[in-house]
CSV table of C-alpha atoms in Angstrom, one decimal:
chain,number,residue,atom,x,y,z
A,1,MET,CA,-0.2,0.1,0.1
A,2,VAL,CA,1.0,3.6,-1.0
A,3,GLN,CA,0.6,6.2,1.7
A,4,LEU,CA,-0.4,9.5,-0.1
A,5,ASP,CA,1.8,12.1,2.0
A,6,ASP,CA,0.6,15.8,1.3
A,7,LYS,CA,3.1,16.4,-1.0
A,8,MET,CA,2.5,13.5,-3.5
A,9,LEU,CA,-1.5,14.5,-3.3
A,10,ARG,CA,-0.5,17.6,-4.2
A,11,GLN,CA,1.0,16.1,-7.3
A,12,LEU,CA,-1.6,13.8,-7.8
A,13,GLN,CA,-4.2,16.8,-7.8
A,14,MET,CA,-2.0,19.2,-10.2
A,15,ILE,CA,-2.0,16.0,-13.0
A,16,GLN,CA,-5.6,15.8,-12.7
A,17,LEU,CA,-6.3,19.5,-13.4
A,18,GLU,CA,-4.6,19.1,-16.4
A,19,MET,CA,-7.1,16.9,-17.7
A,20,LEU,CA,-9.7,19.2,-15.9
A,21,VAL,CA,-8.0,21.7,-18.6
A,22,GLU,CA,-8.3,19.6,-21.2
A,23,VAL,CA,-11.6,18.7,-21.0
A,24,ASP,CA,-12.7,22.5,-20.7
A,25,ARG,CA,-10.5,22.9,-24.3
A,26,ILE,CA,-12.2,20.2,-25.8
A,27,CYS,CA,-15.4,21.4,-24.5
A,28,LYS,CA,-14.7,25.1,-25.6
A,29,LYS,CA,-13.8,23.9,-29.1
A,30,CYS,CA,-16.4,21.7,-29.9
A,31,GLY,CA,-19.2,23.6,-28.0
A,32,ILE,CA,-20.3,20.6,-25.3
A,33,HIS,CA,-21.8,21.6,-22.6
A,34,TYR,CA,-20.5,20.1,-19.3
A,35,ASN,CA,-20.4,20.7,-15.3
A,36,ILE,CA,-17.7,19.8,-12.7
A,37,ILE,CA,-19.9,17.9,-10.3
A,38,ALA,CA,-19.7,16.5,-6.9
A,39,GLY,CA,-16.5,16.9,-4.2
A,40,THR,CA,-15.0,18.7,-7.5
A,41,LEU,CA,-17.8,21.1,-7.3
A,42,LEU,CA,-17.5,21.2,-3.7
A,43,GLY,CA,-14.2,22.1,-3.4
A,44,ALA,CA,-15.0,24.9,-5.8
A,45,VAL,CA,-17.1,26.3,-3.6
A,46,ARG,CA,-15.7,25.6,-0.1
A,47,HIS,CA,-12.1,26.0,-0.6
A,48,GLY,CA,-11.6,27.8,-4.0
A,49,GLY,CA,-10.1,24.2,-5.5
A,50,TYR,CA,-9.3,21.0,-4.4
A,51,ILE,CA,-10.8,19.7,-0.9
A,52,PRO,CA,-7.5,19.6,0.4
A,53,TRP,CA,-8.0,15.6,1.2
A,54,ASP,CA,-9.9,14.7,-2.3
A,55,ASP,CA,-7.8,12.4,-4.6
A,56,ASP,CA,-10.1,12.7,-7.4
A,57,ALA,CA,-12.1,14.6,-10.2
A,58,ASP,CA,-15.6,14.2,-11.3
A,59,VAL,CA,-17.0,15.7,-14.7
A,60,ALA,CA,-20.5,15.0,-15.7
A,61,PHE,CA,-22.5,15.7,-19.3
A,62,LEU,CA,-25.8,14.8,-20.1
A,63,ARG,CA,-25.9,11.9,-22.4
A,64,SER,CA,-26.1,13.2,-25.8
A,65,GLU,CA,-23.1,15.6,-24.7
A,66,TYR,CA,-21.5,12.7,-23.4
A,67,GLU,CA,-21.7,11.1,-26.7
A,68,ARG,CA,-20.5,14.3,-28.5
A,69,PHE,CA,-17.4,14.7,-26.2
A,70,ARG,CA,-16.5,11.0,-26.6
A,71,GLU,CA,-16.1,11.3,-30.3
A,72,ALA,CA,-14.4,14.8,-30.1
A,73,CYS,CA,-11.5,12.8,-28.7
A,74,LYS,CA,-10.5,10.7,-31.5
A,75,THR,CA,-9.4,13.5,-33.2
A,76,GLU,CA,-9.1,16.5,-30.7
A,77,LEU,CA,-7.4,15.0,-27.5
A,78,ASP,CA,-3.6,15.5,-27.1
A,79,LYS,CA,-2.9,11.9,-27.2
A,80,THR,CA,0.7,12.9,-26.3
A,81,ARG,CA,-0.5,13.2,-23.2
A,82,PHE,CA,-4.1,11.8,-22.3
A,83,ILE,CA,-5.6,8.4,-22.9
A,84,PHE,CA,-9.6,8.4,-23.3
A,85,GLN,CA,-11.0,4.9,-21.7
A,86,ASP,CA,-14.6,3.7,-21.6
A,87,HIS,CA,-16.0,-0.3,-22.1
A,88,ARG,CA,-16.4,0.6,-25.9
A,89,ASN,CA,-12.6,1.2,-26.3
A,90,THR,CA,-10.9,-0.7,-23.6
A,91,ARG,CA,-11.0,-4.1,-23.6
A,92,GLY,CA,-11.9,-5.5,-19.8
A,93,TYR,CA,-12.9,-1.9,-18.9
A,94,ARG,CA,-16.0,-2.7,-16.1
A,95,TRP,CA,-17.3,0.8,-15.3
A,96,GLY,CA,-20.2,2.4,-17.2
A,97,TYR,CA,-18.6,5.8,-17.8
A,98,GLY,CA,-15.2,7.1,-19.0
A,99,LYS,CA,-12.2,8.2,-17.6
A,100,LEU,CA,-9.5,10.6,-18.6
A,101,ARG,CA,-6.3,9.1,-17.7
A,102,ARG,CA,-2.4,10.8,-17.8
A,103,LYS,CA,-0.3,8.6,-20.0
A,104,ASN,CA,3.2,7.6,-18.2
A,105,THR,CA,2.1,7.4,-14.7
A,106,LEU,CA,0.3,4.6,-12.8
A,107,PHE,CA,-2.7,5.0,-10.1
A,108,LEU,CA,-3.3,1.2,-8.9
A,109,ARG,CA,-6.0,1.4,-6.4
A,110,GLU,CA,-6.2,-1.9,-4.3
A,111,HIS,CA,-7.7,-4.7,-5.8
A,112,GLN,CA,-8.1,-3.3,-9.5
A,113,GLU,CA,-4.3,-4.2,-9.9
A,114,HIS,CA,-5.1,-7.5,-12.3
A,115,LEU,CA,-7.7,-5.5,-14.7
A,116,PRO,CA,-6.0,-5.6,-18.3
A,117,TYR,CA,-5.5,-2.3,-19.6
A,118,MET,CA,-3.7,1.4,-18.7
A,119,GLN,CA,-4.3,2.5,-14.9
A,120,GLY,CA,-2.6,5.9,-15.1
A,121,VAL,CA,-3.8,8.9,-12.9
A,122,PHE,CA,-7.3,10.0,-14.2
A,123,ILE,CA,-10.5,11.9,-14.1
A,124,ASP,CA,-13.7,10.5,-13.8
A,125,ILE,CA,-16.4,11.4,-17.1
A,126,PHE,CA,-19.7,10.9,-16.1
A,127,PRO,CA,-22.8,10.6,-18.8
A,128,LEU,CA,-26.5,11.6,-17.3
A,129,ASP,CA,-29.0,9.4,-18.2
A,130,GLY,CA,-33.2,10.1,-17.7
A,131,VAL,CA,-34.8,8.4,-14.6
A,132,PRO,CA,-38.6,7.9,-14.2
A,133,ASP,CA,-40.3,11.3,-12.9
A,134,ASN,CA,-42.8,8.6,-11.3
A,135,TYR,CA,-41.0,8.1,-7.7
A,136,PHE,CA,-42.0,4.2,-7.5
A,137,LEU,CA,-41.0,3.8,-11.2
A,138,ARG,CA,-37.4,5.4,-10.2
A,139,SER,CA,-36.8,3.2,-7.1
A,140,MET,CA,-37.9,-0.1,-9.8
A,141,LYS,CA,-34.8,1.7,-11.9
A,142,ASN,CA,-32.3,2.4,-8.9
A,143,PHE,CA,-32.9,-1.1,-7.9
A,144,GLU,CA,-31.9,-2.6,-12.1
A,145,CYS,CA,-29.4,-0.1,-11.9
A,146,PHE,CA,-27.8,-1.8,-8.6
A,147,CYS,CA,-27.8,-5.0,-10.0
A,148,VAL,CA,-25.6,-4.3,-13.5
A,149,ARG,CA,-23.4,-2.0,-11.2
A,150,LYS,CA,-22.9,-5.2,-8.7
A,151,ILE,CA,-22.2,-7.4,-12.2
A,152,LEU,CA,-19.7,-4.7,-13.6
A,153,TRP,CA,-17.9,-4.3,-10.2
A,154,SER,CA,-18.0,-8.7,-9.5
A,155,ARG,CA,-14.3,-8.5,-11.1
A,156,VAL,CA,-13.2,-6.5,-8.5
A,157,GLY,CA,-15.4,-7.5,-5.7
A,158,LYS,CA,-14.6,-11.4,-6.2
A,159,VAL,CA,-11.2,-10.1,-5.0
A,160,ALA,CA,-11.9,-7.1,-2.8
A,161,GLU,CA,-14.9,-8.1,-0.7
A,162,LYS,CA,-14.3,-9.1,3.0
A,163,SER,CA,-17.0,-11.4,3.2
A,164,TYR,CA,-16.2,-15.0,1.8
A,165,TRP,CA,-20.1,-16.0,0.9
A,166,LYS,CA,-20.2,-12.4,-0.9
A,167,ARG,CA,-16.8,-12.7,-2.9
A,168,LYS,CA,-18.4,-16.2,-3.9
A,169,VAL,CA,-21.6,-14.6,-5.2
A,170,TYR,CA,-19.6,-12.0,-7.0
A,171,ARG,CA,-17.6,-14.7,-8.1
A,172,LEU,CA,-21.2,-16.3,-9.8
A,173,LEU,CA,-21.5,-12.9,-11.1
A,174,ASP,CA,-18.5,-12.7,-12.9
A,175,ARG,CA,-18.9,-15.2,-15.0
A,176,ILE,CA,-21.6,-13.5,-16.7
A,177,PRO,CA,-20.5,-12.9,-20.1
A,178,GLU,CA,-19.2,-9.1,-20.2
A,179,LYS,CA,-20.8,-8.2,-23.8
A,180,LEU,CA,-24.1,-9.6,-22.4
A,181,VAL,CA,-24.0,-6.9,-19.7
A,182,PHE,CA,-23.0,-4.1,-22.0
A,183,ARG,CA,-25.4,-5.2,-24.6
A,184,TYR,CA,-28.0,-5.0,-21.5
A,185,TYR,CA,-26.7,-2.1,-20.5
A,186,HIS,CA,-26.9,-0.1,-23.8
A,187,ILE,CA,-30.8,-1.0,-23.4
A,188,MET,CA,-31.1,0.7,-20.4
A,189,ILE,CA,-29.4,3.8,-21.9
A,190,HIS,CA,-31.8,3.7,-25.2
A,191,ARG,CA,-34.5,3.6,-22.8
A,192,ALA,CA,-33.7,6.2,-20.3
A,193,ASN,CA,-33.3,9.0,-23.0
A,194,GLN,CA,-36.5,8.0,-25.3
A,195,ARG,CA,-38.1,11.3,-23.7
A,196,GLU,CA,-36.7,13.9,-21.6
A,197,THR,CA,-37.3,13.4,-18.0
A,198,ARG,CA,-37.4,15.5,-15.0
A,199,MET,CA,-34.6,13.6,-13.1
A,200,VAL,CA,-31.4,12.1,-14.5
A,201,ARG,CA,-28.4,10.0,-13.2
A,202,ILE,CA,-25.6,7.9,-13.7
A,203,LEU,CA,-26.9,4.6,-14.3
A,204,THR,CA,-23.8,2.5,-13.2
A,205,PHE,CA,-23.0,4.8,-9.8
A,206,PRO,CA,-25.2,5.4,-6.8
A,207,ALA,CA,-27.7,7.9,-6.5
A,208,PRO,CA,-27.6,9.9,-3.4
A,209,ASN,CA,-30.2,9.4,-0.4
A,210,GLU,CA,-33.5,7.9,-1.2
A,211,GLU,CA,-34.4,10.2,-4.5
A,212,TYR,CA,-32.2,7.7,-6.7
A,213,GLY,CA,-31.5,10.9,-9.2
A,214,TYR,CA,-30.4,14.4,-9.8
A,215,TYR,CA,-32.6,17.5,-11.2
A,216,ARG,CA,-31.7,17.5,-15.1
A,217,CYS,CA,-32.1,21.6,-14.7
A,218,TRP,CA,-28.9,21.5,-12.3
A,219,TYR,CA,-27.2,20.1,-15.4
A,220,GLU,CA,-28.2,22.0,-17.9
A,221,ASN,CA,-27.7,25.2,-16.7
A,222,SER,CA,-23.7,26.2,-15.8
A,223,ALA,CA,-21.7,29.6,-14.4
A,224,ASP,CA,-18.0,29.9,-14.4
A,225,THR,CA,-16.8,28.3,-11.3
A,226,VAL,CA,-13.6,29.0,-10.2
A,227,PHE,CA,-11.2,25.8,-9.0
A,228,GLU,CA,-7.6,26.5,-8.6
A,229,GLY,CA,-7.5,29.7,-9.8
A,230,ILE,CA,-8.7,28.5,-13.5
A,231,THR,CA,-12.5,29.1,-14.4
A,232,PHE,CA,-14.6,25.6,-15.7
A,233,GLN,CA,-18.2,25.1,-16.0
A,234,GLY,CA,-19.7,24.5,-12.8
A,235,ILE,CA,-23.9,23.9,-11.6
A,236,LYS,CA,-25.2,27.1,-11.6
A,237,ASP,CA,-27.3,26.5,-8.7
A,238,TYR,CA,-24.5,24.8,-5.9
A,239,ASP,CA,-26.3,25.8,-3.3
A,240,SER,CA,-29.2,23.5,-4.2
A,241,TYR,CA,-27.1,20.5,-5.5
A,242,LEU,CA,-24.6,20.3,-2.6
A,243,ASN,CA,-27.1,20.6,0.0
A,244,PHE,CA,-28.9,17.9,-1.8
A,245,LYS,CA,-25.7,15.8,-2.5
A,246,PHE,CA,-23.8,16.4,0.6
A,247,GLY,CA,-26.2,18.3,3.4
A,248,ARG,CA,-24.3,20.9,5.3
A,249,TYR,CA,-22.0,20.9,2.6
A,250,MET,CA,-19.9,24.3,4.2
A,251,LYS,CA,-19.3,22.2,7.0
A,252,LEU,CA,-16.3,20.1,7.2
A,253,PRO,CA,-16.7,16.4,7.6
A,254,PRO,CA,-14.3,15.0,11.3
A,255,VAL,CA,-11.0,14.1,10.5
A,256,GLU,CA,-11.7,10.1,10.8
A,257,MET,CA,-14.1,10.8,7.4
A,258,ARG,CA,-11.2,12.6,5.6
A,259,LYS,CA,-9.8,9.7,3.7
A,260,VAL,CA,-8.1,9.1,0.5
A,261,HIS,CA,-9.0,5.8,-2.2
A,262,PRO,CA,-6.5,2.8,-1.4
A,263,VAL,CA,-3.8,2.8,-3.6
A,264,SER,CA,-1.5,-0.1,-3.9
A,265,GLU,CA,1.1,1.8,-6.8
A,266,LEU,CA,1.7,5.0,-7.6
A,267,ARG,CA,3.8,6.8,-10.1
A,268,LEU,CA,3.5,10.5,-10.7
A,269,TRP,CA,6.1,11.4,-13.1
A,270,GLU,CA,7.7,10.3,-15.9
A,271,LYS,CA,10.1,7.8,-16.4
């Protein structure tokens, strides 16, 4: 295990900042709408940049804009420095969203060492899909999302889970053919975007509290948001969004909750 000290964490954050700048550059050039979200937006509002103990960064697009960004990366991304990964272009990739990675770095999260693709320092690139306006139907959709997420996670869960019986379940889930799982996931995407719903979510990522979605209007209305002295696009009504996601977001969490992700191997420089 690698223990991230303050210096290493700050180096990691600055590499991620490079990638945020690259996302913003591509989106401005191609007229693509995005937002910094989650802890990245919280950091911008509460700290003017990274939450001091945060080790990741998050960007979100409504589905149509995500697909445009994904296509733009094929021609506009600076491939000397970065690589865009998702399950459609990376063998063995088990997530239903994309990652932008910095080449010539290494960032191996604990229990993911066996995944068969380049694992450099990254930021998450999230697509947002529609979920039903009706609460009961949205709850059912959440269960469907949970099942698909656990099947995709099984490749890691069969190693990472502490419970012997849960590891056994994950081993069984991991036998489901990957192509079949992603074929079903694409059916979910198609159904989710047949009409414009009031709420959206990342289908393969946990939704907050018991609402099982976020309000679409938050992602449609953006404002210039300063993060680490650089202007990005962030949710305009950040107060409503951050209260919804984090509760009393301006209050710092207890020290024991200020955790970084366990990392088994880390390289932040070129060899």
